[in-house]
Tab-separated table of C-alpha atoms in Angstrom:
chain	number	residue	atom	x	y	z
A	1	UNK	CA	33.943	29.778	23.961
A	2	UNK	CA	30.866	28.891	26.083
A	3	UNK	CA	30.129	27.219	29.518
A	4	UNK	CA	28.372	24.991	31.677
A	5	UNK	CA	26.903	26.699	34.534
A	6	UNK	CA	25.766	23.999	36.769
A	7	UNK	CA	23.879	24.288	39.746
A	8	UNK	CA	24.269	21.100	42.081
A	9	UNK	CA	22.541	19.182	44.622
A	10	UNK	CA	19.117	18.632	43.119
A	11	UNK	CA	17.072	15.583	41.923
A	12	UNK	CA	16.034	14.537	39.055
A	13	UNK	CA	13.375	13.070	37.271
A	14	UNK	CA	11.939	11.691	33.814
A	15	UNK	CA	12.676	9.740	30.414
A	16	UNK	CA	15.830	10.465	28.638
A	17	UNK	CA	16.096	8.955	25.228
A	18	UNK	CA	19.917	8.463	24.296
A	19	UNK	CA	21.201	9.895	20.729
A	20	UNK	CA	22.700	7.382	17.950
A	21	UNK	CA	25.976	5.539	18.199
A	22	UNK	CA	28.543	8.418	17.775
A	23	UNK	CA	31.288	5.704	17.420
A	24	UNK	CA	28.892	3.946	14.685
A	25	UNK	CA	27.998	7.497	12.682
A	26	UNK	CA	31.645	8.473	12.389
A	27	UNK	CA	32.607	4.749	10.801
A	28	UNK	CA	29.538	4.900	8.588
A	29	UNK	CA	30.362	8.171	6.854
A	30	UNK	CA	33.527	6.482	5.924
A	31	UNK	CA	31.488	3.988	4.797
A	32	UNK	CA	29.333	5.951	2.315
A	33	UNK	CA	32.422	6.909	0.049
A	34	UNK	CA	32.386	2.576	-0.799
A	35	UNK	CA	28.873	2.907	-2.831
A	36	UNK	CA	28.308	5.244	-5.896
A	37	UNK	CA	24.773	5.080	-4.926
A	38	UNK	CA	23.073	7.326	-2.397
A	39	UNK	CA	22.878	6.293	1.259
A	40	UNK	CA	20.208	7.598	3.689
A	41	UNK	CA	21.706	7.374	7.541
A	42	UNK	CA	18.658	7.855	10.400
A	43	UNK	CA	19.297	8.451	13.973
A	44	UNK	CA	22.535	10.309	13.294
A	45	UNK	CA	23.389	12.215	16.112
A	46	UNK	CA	23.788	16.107	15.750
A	47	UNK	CA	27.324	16.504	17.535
A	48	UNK	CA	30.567	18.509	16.551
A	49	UNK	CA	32.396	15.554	15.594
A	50	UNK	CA	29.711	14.270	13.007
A	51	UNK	CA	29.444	17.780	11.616
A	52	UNK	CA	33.117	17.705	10.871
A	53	UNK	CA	32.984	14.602	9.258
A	54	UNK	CA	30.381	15.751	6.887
A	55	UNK	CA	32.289	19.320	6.300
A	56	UNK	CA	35.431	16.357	5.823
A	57	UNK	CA	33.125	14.489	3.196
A	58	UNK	CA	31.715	17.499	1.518
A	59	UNK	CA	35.695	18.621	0.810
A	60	UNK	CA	36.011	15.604	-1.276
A	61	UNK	CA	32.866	16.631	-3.521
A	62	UNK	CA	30.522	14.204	-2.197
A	63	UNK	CA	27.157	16.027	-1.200
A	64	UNK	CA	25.260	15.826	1.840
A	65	UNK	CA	22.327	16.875	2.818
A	66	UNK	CA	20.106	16.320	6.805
A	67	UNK	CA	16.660	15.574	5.317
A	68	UNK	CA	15.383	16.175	8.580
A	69	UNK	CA	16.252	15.929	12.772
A	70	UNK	CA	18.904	12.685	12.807
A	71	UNK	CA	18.456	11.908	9.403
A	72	UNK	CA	21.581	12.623	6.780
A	73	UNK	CA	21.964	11.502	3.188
A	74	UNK	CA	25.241	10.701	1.584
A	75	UNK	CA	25.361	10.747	-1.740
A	76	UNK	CA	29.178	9.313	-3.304
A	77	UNK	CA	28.611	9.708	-6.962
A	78	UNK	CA	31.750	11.424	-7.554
A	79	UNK	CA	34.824	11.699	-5.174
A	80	UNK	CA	37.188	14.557	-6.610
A	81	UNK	CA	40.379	14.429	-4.974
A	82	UNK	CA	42.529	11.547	-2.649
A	83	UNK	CA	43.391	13.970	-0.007
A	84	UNK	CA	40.889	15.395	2.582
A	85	UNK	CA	40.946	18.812	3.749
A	86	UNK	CA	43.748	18.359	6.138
A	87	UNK	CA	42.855	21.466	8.681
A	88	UNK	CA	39.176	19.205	9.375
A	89	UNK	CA	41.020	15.809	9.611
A	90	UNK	CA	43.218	16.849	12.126
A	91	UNK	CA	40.400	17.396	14.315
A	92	UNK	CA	38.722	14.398	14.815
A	93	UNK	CA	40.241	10.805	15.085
A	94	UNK	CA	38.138	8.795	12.519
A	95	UNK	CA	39.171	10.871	9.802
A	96	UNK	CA	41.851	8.165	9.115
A	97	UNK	CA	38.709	5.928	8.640
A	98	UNK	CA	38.564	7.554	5.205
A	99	UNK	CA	41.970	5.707	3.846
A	100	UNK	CA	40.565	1.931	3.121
A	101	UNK	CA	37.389	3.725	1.687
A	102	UNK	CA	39.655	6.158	-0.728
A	103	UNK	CA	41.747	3.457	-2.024
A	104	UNK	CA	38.909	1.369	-3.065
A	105	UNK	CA	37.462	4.412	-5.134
A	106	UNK	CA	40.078	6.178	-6.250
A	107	UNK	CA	43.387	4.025	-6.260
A	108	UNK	CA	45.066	6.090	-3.343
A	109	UNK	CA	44.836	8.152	0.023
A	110	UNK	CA	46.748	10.867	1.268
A	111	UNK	CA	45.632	12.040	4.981
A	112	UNK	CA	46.784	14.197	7.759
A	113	UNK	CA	47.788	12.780	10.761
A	114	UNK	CA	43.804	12.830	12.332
A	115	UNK	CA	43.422	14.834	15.747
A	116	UNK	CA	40.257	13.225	18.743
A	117	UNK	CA	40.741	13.477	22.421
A	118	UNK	CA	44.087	13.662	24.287
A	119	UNK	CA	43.976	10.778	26.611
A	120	UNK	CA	47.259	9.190	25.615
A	121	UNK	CA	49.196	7.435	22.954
A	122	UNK	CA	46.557	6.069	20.921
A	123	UNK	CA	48.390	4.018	18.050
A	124	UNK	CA	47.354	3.748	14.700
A	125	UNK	CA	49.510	0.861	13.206
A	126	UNK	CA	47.110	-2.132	13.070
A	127	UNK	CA	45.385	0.112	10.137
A	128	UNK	CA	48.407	0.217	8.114
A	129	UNK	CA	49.331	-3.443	8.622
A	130	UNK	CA	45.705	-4.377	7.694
A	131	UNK	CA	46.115	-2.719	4.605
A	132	UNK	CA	49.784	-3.609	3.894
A	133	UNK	CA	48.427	-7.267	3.974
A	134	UNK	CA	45.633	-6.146	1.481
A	135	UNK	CA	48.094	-4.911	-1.022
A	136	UNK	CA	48.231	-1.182	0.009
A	137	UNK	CA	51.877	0.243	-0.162
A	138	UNK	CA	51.840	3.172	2.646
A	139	UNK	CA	54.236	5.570	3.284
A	140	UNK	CA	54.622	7.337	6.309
A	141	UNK	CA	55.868	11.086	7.109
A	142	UNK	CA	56.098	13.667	9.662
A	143	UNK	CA	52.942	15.159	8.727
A	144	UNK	CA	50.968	12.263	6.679
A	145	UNK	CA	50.023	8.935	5.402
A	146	UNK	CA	50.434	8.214	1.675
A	147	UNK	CA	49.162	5.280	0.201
A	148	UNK	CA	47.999	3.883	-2.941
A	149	UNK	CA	46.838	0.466	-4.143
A	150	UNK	CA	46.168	-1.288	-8.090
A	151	UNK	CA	43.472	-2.957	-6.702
A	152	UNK	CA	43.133	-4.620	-3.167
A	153	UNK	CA	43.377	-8.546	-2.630
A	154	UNK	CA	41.855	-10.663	0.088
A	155	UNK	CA	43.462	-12.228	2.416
A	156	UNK	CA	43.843	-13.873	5.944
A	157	UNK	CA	44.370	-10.819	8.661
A	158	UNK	CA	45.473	-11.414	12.515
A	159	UNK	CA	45.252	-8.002	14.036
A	160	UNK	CA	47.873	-7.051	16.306
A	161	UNK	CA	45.366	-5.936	18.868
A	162	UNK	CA	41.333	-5.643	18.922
A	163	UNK	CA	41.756	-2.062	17.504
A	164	UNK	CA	38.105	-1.344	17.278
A	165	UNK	CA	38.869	1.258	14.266
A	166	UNK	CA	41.719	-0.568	13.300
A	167	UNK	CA	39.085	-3.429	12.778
A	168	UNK	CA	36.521	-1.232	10.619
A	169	UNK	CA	39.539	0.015	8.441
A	170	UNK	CA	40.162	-3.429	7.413
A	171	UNK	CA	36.435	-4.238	7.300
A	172	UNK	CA	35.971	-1.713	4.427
A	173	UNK	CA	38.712	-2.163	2.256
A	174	UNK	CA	37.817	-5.878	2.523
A	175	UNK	CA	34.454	-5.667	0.949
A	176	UNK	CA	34.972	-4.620	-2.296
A	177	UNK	CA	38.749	-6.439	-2.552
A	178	UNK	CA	38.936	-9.223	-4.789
A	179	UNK	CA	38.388	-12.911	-3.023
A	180	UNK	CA	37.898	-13.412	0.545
A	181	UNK	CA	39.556	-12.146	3.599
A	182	UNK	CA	39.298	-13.164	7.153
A	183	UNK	CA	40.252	-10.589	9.626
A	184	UNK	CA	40.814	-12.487	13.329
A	185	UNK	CA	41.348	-10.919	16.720
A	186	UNK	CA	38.406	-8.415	15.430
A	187	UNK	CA	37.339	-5.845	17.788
A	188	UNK	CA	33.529	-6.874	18.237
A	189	UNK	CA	31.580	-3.260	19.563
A	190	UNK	CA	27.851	-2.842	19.184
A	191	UNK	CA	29.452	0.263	16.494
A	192	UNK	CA	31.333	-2.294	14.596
A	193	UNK	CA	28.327	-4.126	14.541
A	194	UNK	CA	26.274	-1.456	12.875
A	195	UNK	CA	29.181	-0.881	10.288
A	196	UNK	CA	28.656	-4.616	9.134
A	197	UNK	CA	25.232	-4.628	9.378
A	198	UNK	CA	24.960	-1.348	7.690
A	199	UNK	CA	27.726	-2.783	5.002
A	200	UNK	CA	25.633	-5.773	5.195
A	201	UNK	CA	22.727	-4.221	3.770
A	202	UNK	CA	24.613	-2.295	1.085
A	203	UNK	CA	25.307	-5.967	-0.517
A	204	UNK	CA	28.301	-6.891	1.300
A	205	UNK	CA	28.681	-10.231	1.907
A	206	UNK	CA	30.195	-10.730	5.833
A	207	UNK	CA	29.869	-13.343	8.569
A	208	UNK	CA	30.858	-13.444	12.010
A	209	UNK	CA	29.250	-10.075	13.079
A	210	UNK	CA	29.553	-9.657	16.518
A	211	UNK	CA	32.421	-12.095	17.441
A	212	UNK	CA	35.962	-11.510	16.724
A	213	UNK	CA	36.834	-13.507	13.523
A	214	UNK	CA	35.220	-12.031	10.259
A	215	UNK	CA	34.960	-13.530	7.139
A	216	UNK	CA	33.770	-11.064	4.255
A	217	UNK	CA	33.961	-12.239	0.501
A	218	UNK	CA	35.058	-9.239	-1.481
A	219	UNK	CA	31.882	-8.141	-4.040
A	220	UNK	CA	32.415	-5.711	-7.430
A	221	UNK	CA	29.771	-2.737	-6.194
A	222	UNK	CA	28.125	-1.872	-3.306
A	223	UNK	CA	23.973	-0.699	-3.140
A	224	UNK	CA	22.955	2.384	-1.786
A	225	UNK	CA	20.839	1.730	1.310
A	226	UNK	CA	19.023	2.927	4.638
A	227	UNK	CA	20.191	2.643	7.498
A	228	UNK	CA	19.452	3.393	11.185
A	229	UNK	CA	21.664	3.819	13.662
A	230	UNK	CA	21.711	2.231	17.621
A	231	UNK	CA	21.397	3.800	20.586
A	232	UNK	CA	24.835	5.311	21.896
A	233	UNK	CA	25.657	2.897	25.187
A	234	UNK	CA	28.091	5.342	26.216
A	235	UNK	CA	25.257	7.812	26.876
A	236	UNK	CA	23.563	5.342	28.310
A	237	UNK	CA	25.900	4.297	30.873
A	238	UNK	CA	26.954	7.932	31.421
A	239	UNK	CA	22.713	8.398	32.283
A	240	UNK	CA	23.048	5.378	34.535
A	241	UNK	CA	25.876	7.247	36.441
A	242	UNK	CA	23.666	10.348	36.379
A	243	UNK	CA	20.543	8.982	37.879
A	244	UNK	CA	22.875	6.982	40.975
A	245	UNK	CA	24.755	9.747	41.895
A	246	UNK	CA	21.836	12.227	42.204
A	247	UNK	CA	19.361	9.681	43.776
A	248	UNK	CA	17.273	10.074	40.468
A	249	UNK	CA	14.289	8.286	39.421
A	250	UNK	CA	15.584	7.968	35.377
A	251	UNK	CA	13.538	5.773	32.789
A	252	UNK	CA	16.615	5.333	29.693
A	253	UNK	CA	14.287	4.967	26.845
A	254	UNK	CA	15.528	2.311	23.553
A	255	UNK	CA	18.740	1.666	25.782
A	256	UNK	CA	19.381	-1.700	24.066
A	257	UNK	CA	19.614	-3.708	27.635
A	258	UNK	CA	21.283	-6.891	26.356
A	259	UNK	CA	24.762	-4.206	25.583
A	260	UNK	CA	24.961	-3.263	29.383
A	261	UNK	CA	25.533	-6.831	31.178
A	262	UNK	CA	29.152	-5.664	31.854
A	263	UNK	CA	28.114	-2.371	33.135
A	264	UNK	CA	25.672	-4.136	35.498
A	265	UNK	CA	28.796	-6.274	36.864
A	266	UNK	CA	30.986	-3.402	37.138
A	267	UNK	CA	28.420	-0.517	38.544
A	268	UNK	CA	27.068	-3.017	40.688
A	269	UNK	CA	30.501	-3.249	42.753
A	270	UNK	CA	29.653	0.223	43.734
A	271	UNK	CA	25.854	-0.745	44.338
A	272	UNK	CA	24.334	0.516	41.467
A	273	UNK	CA	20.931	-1.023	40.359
A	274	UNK	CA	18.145	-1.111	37.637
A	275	UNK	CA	15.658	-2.557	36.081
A	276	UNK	CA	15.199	-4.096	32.367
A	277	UNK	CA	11.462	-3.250	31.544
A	278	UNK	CA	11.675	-4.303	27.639
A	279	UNK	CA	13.863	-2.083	25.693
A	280	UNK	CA	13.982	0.666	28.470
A	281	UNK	CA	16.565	0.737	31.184
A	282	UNK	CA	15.056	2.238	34.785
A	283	UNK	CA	17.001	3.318	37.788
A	284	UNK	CA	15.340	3.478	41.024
A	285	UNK	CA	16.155	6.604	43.031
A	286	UNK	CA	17.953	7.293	46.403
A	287	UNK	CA	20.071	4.023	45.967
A	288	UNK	CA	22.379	2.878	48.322
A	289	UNK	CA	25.646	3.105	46.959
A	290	UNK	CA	28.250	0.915	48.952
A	291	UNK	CA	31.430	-0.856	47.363
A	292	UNK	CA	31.280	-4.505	46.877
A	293	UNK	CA	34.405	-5.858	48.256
A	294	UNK	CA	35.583	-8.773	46.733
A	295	UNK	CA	35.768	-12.361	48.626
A	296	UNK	CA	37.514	-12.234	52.398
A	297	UNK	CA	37.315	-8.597	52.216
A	298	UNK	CA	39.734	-7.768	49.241
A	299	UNK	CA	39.120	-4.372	47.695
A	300	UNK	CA	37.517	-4.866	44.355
A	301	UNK	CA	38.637	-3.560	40.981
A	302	UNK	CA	37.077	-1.790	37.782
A	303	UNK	CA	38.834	-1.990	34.881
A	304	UNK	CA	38.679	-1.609	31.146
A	305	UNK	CA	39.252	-4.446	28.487
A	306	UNK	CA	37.954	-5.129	24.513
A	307	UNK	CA	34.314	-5.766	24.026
A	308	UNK	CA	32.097	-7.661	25.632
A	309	UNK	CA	34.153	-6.265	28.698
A	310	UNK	CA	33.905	-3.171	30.471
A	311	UNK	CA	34.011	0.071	27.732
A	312	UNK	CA	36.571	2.202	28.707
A	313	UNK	CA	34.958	5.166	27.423
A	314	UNK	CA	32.841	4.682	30.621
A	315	UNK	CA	35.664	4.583	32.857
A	316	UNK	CA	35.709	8.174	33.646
A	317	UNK	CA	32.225	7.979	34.817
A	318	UNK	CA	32.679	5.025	37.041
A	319	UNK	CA	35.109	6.627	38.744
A	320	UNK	CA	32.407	9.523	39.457
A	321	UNK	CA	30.418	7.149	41.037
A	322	UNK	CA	33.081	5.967	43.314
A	323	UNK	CA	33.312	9.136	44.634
A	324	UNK	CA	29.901	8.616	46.122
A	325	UNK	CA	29.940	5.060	47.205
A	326	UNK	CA	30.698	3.803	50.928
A	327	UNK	CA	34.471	2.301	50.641
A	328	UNK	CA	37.181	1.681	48.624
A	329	UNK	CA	37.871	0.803	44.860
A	330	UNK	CA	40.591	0.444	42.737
A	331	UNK	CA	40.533	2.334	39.009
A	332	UNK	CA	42.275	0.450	36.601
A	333	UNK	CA	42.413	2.037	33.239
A	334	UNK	CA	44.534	-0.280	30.396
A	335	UNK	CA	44.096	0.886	27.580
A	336	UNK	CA	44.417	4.650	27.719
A	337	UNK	CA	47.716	6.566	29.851
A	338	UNK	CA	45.654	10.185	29.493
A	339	UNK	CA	42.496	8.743	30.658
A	340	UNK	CA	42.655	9.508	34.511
A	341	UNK	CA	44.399	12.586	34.524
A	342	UNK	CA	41.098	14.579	35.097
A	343	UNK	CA	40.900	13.214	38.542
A	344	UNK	CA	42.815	16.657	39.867
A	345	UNK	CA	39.561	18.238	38.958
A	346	UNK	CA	37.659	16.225	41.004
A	347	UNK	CA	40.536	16.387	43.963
A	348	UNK	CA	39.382	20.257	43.598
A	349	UNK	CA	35.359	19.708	43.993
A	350	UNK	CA	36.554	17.287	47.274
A	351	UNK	CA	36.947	13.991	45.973
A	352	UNK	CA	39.186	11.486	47.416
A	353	UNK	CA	41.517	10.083	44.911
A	354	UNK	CA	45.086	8.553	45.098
A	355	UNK	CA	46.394	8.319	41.433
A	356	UNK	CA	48.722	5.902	41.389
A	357	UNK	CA	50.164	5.849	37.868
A	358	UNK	CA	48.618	6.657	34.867
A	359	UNK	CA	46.694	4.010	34.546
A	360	UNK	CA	45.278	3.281	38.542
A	361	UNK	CA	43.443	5.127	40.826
A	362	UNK	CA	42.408	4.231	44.230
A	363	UNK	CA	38.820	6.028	45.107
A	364	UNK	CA	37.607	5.882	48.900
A	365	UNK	CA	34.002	7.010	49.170
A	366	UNK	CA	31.709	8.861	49.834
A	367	UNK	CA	33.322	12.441	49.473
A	368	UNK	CA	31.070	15.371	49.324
A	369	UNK	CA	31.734	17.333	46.554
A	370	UNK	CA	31.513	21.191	45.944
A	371	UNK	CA	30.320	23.254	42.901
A	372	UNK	CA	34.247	24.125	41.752
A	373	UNK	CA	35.523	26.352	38.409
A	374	UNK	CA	36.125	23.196	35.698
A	375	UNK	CA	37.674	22.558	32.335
A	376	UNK	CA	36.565	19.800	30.169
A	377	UNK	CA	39.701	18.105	28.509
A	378	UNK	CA	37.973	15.357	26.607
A	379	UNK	CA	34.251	13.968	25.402
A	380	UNK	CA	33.678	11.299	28.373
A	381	UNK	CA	35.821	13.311	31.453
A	382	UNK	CA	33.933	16.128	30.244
A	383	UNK	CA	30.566	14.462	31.129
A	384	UNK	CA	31.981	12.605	34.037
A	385	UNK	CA	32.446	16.591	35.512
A	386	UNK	CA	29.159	17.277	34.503
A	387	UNK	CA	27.681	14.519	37.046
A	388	UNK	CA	30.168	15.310	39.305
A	389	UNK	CA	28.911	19.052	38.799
A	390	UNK	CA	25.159	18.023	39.308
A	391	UNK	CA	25.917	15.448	42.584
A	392	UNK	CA	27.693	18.652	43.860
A	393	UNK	CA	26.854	21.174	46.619
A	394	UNK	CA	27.111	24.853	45.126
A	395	UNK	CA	27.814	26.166	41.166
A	396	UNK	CA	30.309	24.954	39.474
A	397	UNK	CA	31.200	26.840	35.839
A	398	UNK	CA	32.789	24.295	33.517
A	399	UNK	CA	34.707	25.581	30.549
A	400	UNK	CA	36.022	23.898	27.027
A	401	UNK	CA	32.372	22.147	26.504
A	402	UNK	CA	33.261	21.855	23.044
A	403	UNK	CA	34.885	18.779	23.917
A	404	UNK	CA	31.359	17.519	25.428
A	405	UNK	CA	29.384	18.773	22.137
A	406	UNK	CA	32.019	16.742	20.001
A	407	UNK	CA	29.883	13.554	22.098
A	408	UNK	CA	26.589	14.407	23.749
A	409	UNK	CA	23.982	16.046	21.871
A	410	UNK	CA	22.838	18.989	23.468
A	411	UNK	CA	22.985	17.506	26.280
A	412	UNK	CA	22.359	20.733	28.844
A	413	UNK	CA	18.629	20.692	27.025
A	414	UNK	CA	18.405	17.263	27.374
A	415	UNK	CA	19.230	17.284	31.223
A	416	UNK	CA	17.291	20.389	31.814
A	417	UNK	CA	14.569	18.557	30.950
A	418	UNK	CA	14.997	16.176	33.632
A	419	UNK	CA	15.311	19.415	35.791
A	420	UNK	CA	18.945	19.238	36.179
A	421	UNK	CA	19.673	23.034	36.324
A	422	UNK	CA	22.560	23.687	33.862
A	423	UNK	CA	22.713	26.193	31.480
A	424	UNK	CA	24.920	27.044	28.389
A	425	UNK	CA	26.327	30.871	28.887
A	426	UNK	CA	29.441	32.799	26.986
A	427	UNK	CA	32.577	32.624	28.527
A	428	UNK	CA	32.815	35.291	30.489
């Protein structure tokens, strides 16, 4: 086990580029296993999670191979078994991605119940009713999900809820089912974007990318393509957080502006500020950061909701940057009842934080904040203690960075060379 030895209180300065979509890469990988042909994926980030999913891949006989920095080729020709190493599915999430994918190729799935972050009950039904309504037959034990299909059948889909990989399960089992299906109430993310658009170029035939009814008319084969990958907007918002609550000059390099309106509204009730200069994000330094209240004085709100609202992977770093900020906010997470429960870490550095409930916090700012012995217990709290941890006054050690490599891409290099001072050490 390693750490994060952090030391706070210093600014920073420079162009960070952010890595590829890690919620688009996982997605696509499922997606390879729909083409016999080979597929050549560019700007892949190098994190845990995506190594799993290749080690995941590779266990079903399908080779891959990183022809260089960020660039992977899949290559599907073969797929030798139904049922994925189950030891490497249970540790990320997406490895239920591979079901729809499976039963197109091979007539039937059989997967481990997948593992991801802890953050709270995070249901996984609107996949099996997708492809229920398809013409899957799923069975459901302790341990695993069995199911197995003659064939898959379009159809018209209304998803229970905007389950973003709920929506690119049904996506790829839809493209090579017979006739046309229209999947409504379709989670809309810049990563299901790139899995249409990726699909897209394979020779699937969809409409309706980026809104929240999808039409895709089921084709016999699928091409082998390239394809490259977005910027990740969670790293981006999470460098946004960075450069405010350091008082850093930061230039956010290929940061895909026109994704980040919501973050604008929602930072900017805690004063954050920055510039579009053409694909580049900037971020002045030594900003004042000051809450926002709402009309006649009413304390404002952050919260999380489906896309093109406020991500809630980002929520954990807002609530960072309330920390900092002159007066009083409300936290209101929705979707997730783990998300907030790393905010006793941050009651340990200094913060000031009521949790309410699972889901609210109340944050009255600014609190100074000392360095403080952490433990990372997901991707995005783990990076929200890193800025707390470089915003801070002292050292503070954080442990369980796995969690943060599953997400950020060596992301203590990348820092350092903003000269945040941070350094990866063995656990003492």
């Amino acid at each position: 086990m390693e750490t994060f030895v952090i030391e706070g209180g210093h600014r920073l300065n420079g162009t960070i580029t952010p890595a590829g979509n890690k919620n688009a890469a996982l997605p696509l990988l499922a997606a390879c296993l729909l083409s016999d042909q080979p597929i050549i994926l560019r700007n892949m980030p190098d994190i845990a999670d995506v190594r799993v999913k290749v080690q995941l891949l590779q266990s079903l006989g399908i080779e891959c191979s990183w022809l260089e920095e960020n660039v992977l080729r899949v290559h599907a020709a073969t797929i030798n078994t139904s049922e994925p190493d189950t030891a490497l599915a249970r540790r990320i999430r997406t490895s239920i991605l591979l079901a729809g994918p499976l039963l197109v190729r091979t007539g039937r799935a059989v997967l481990a119940r997948p593992g991801g972050d802890s953050i709270g009950h995070r249901r996984l039904d609107t996949h099996f009713l997708a492809l229920t309504a398809l013409g899957a037959e799923v069975e459901v034990t302790k341990q695993a999900y069995e199911l197995k299909a003659d064939g898959l059948v379009g159809t018209d889909i209304f998803l229970d809820e905007m389950s973003v990989t709920g929506t690119e399960q049904a996506i790829m089992a839809a493209v090579l089912a017979s006739g046309t299906t229209t999947i409504v109430n379709a989670a809309s993310e810049p990563h299901v974007q790139d899995l249409c658009r990726c699909l897209f170029a394979m020779g699937a035939k969809i409409t309706g990318i980026g809104t929240n009814s999808l039409q895709i008319q089921g084709v016999s084969r699928l091409n082998g393509t390239e394809y490259t990958l977005g910027p990740d907007f969670m790293e981006v918002g999470s460098f946004i957080g960075l450069a405010a609550v350091t008082g850093s000059n930061i230039r956010i390099a290929n940061a895909r502006p026109e994704e980040h309106r919501m973050t604008r509204i929602m930072f900017g009730r805690l004063g954050v500020t920055w510039q579009d200069e053409g694909p580049d994000i900037v971020i002045p330094a030594e900003q004042e950061l000051r809450v926002r209240d709402d009309l006649h004085g009413v304390v404002p709100k952050i919260d999380d909701m489906p896309w093109p609202g406020f991500p809630p992977d980002l929520m954990s770093i807002a609530l960072v940057i309330a920390t900092q900020a002159q007066g009083t906010v409300l936290i209101h997470e929705k979707m997730f009842d783990g998300r907030l429960f790393f905010v006793d870490k941050l009651l340990s550095m200094g913060a000031r934080v009521i949790l309410c409930d699972p889901h609210r916090a109340v944050v009255v700012g600014p609190a100074k904040l000392y360095g403080e012995r952490l433990t990372s217990p997901d991707i995005r709290a783990g990076m929200a203690l890193v800025i707390a941890a470089l915003c801070a006054k002292g050292t503070s050690i954080i442990s369980n960075i796995a969690q943060i490599d599953r997400g950020y891409q060596r992301i203590e290099q990348r820092l350092a060379a903003l000269g945040a001072r941070i350094e990866r050490r063995p656990a003492e």
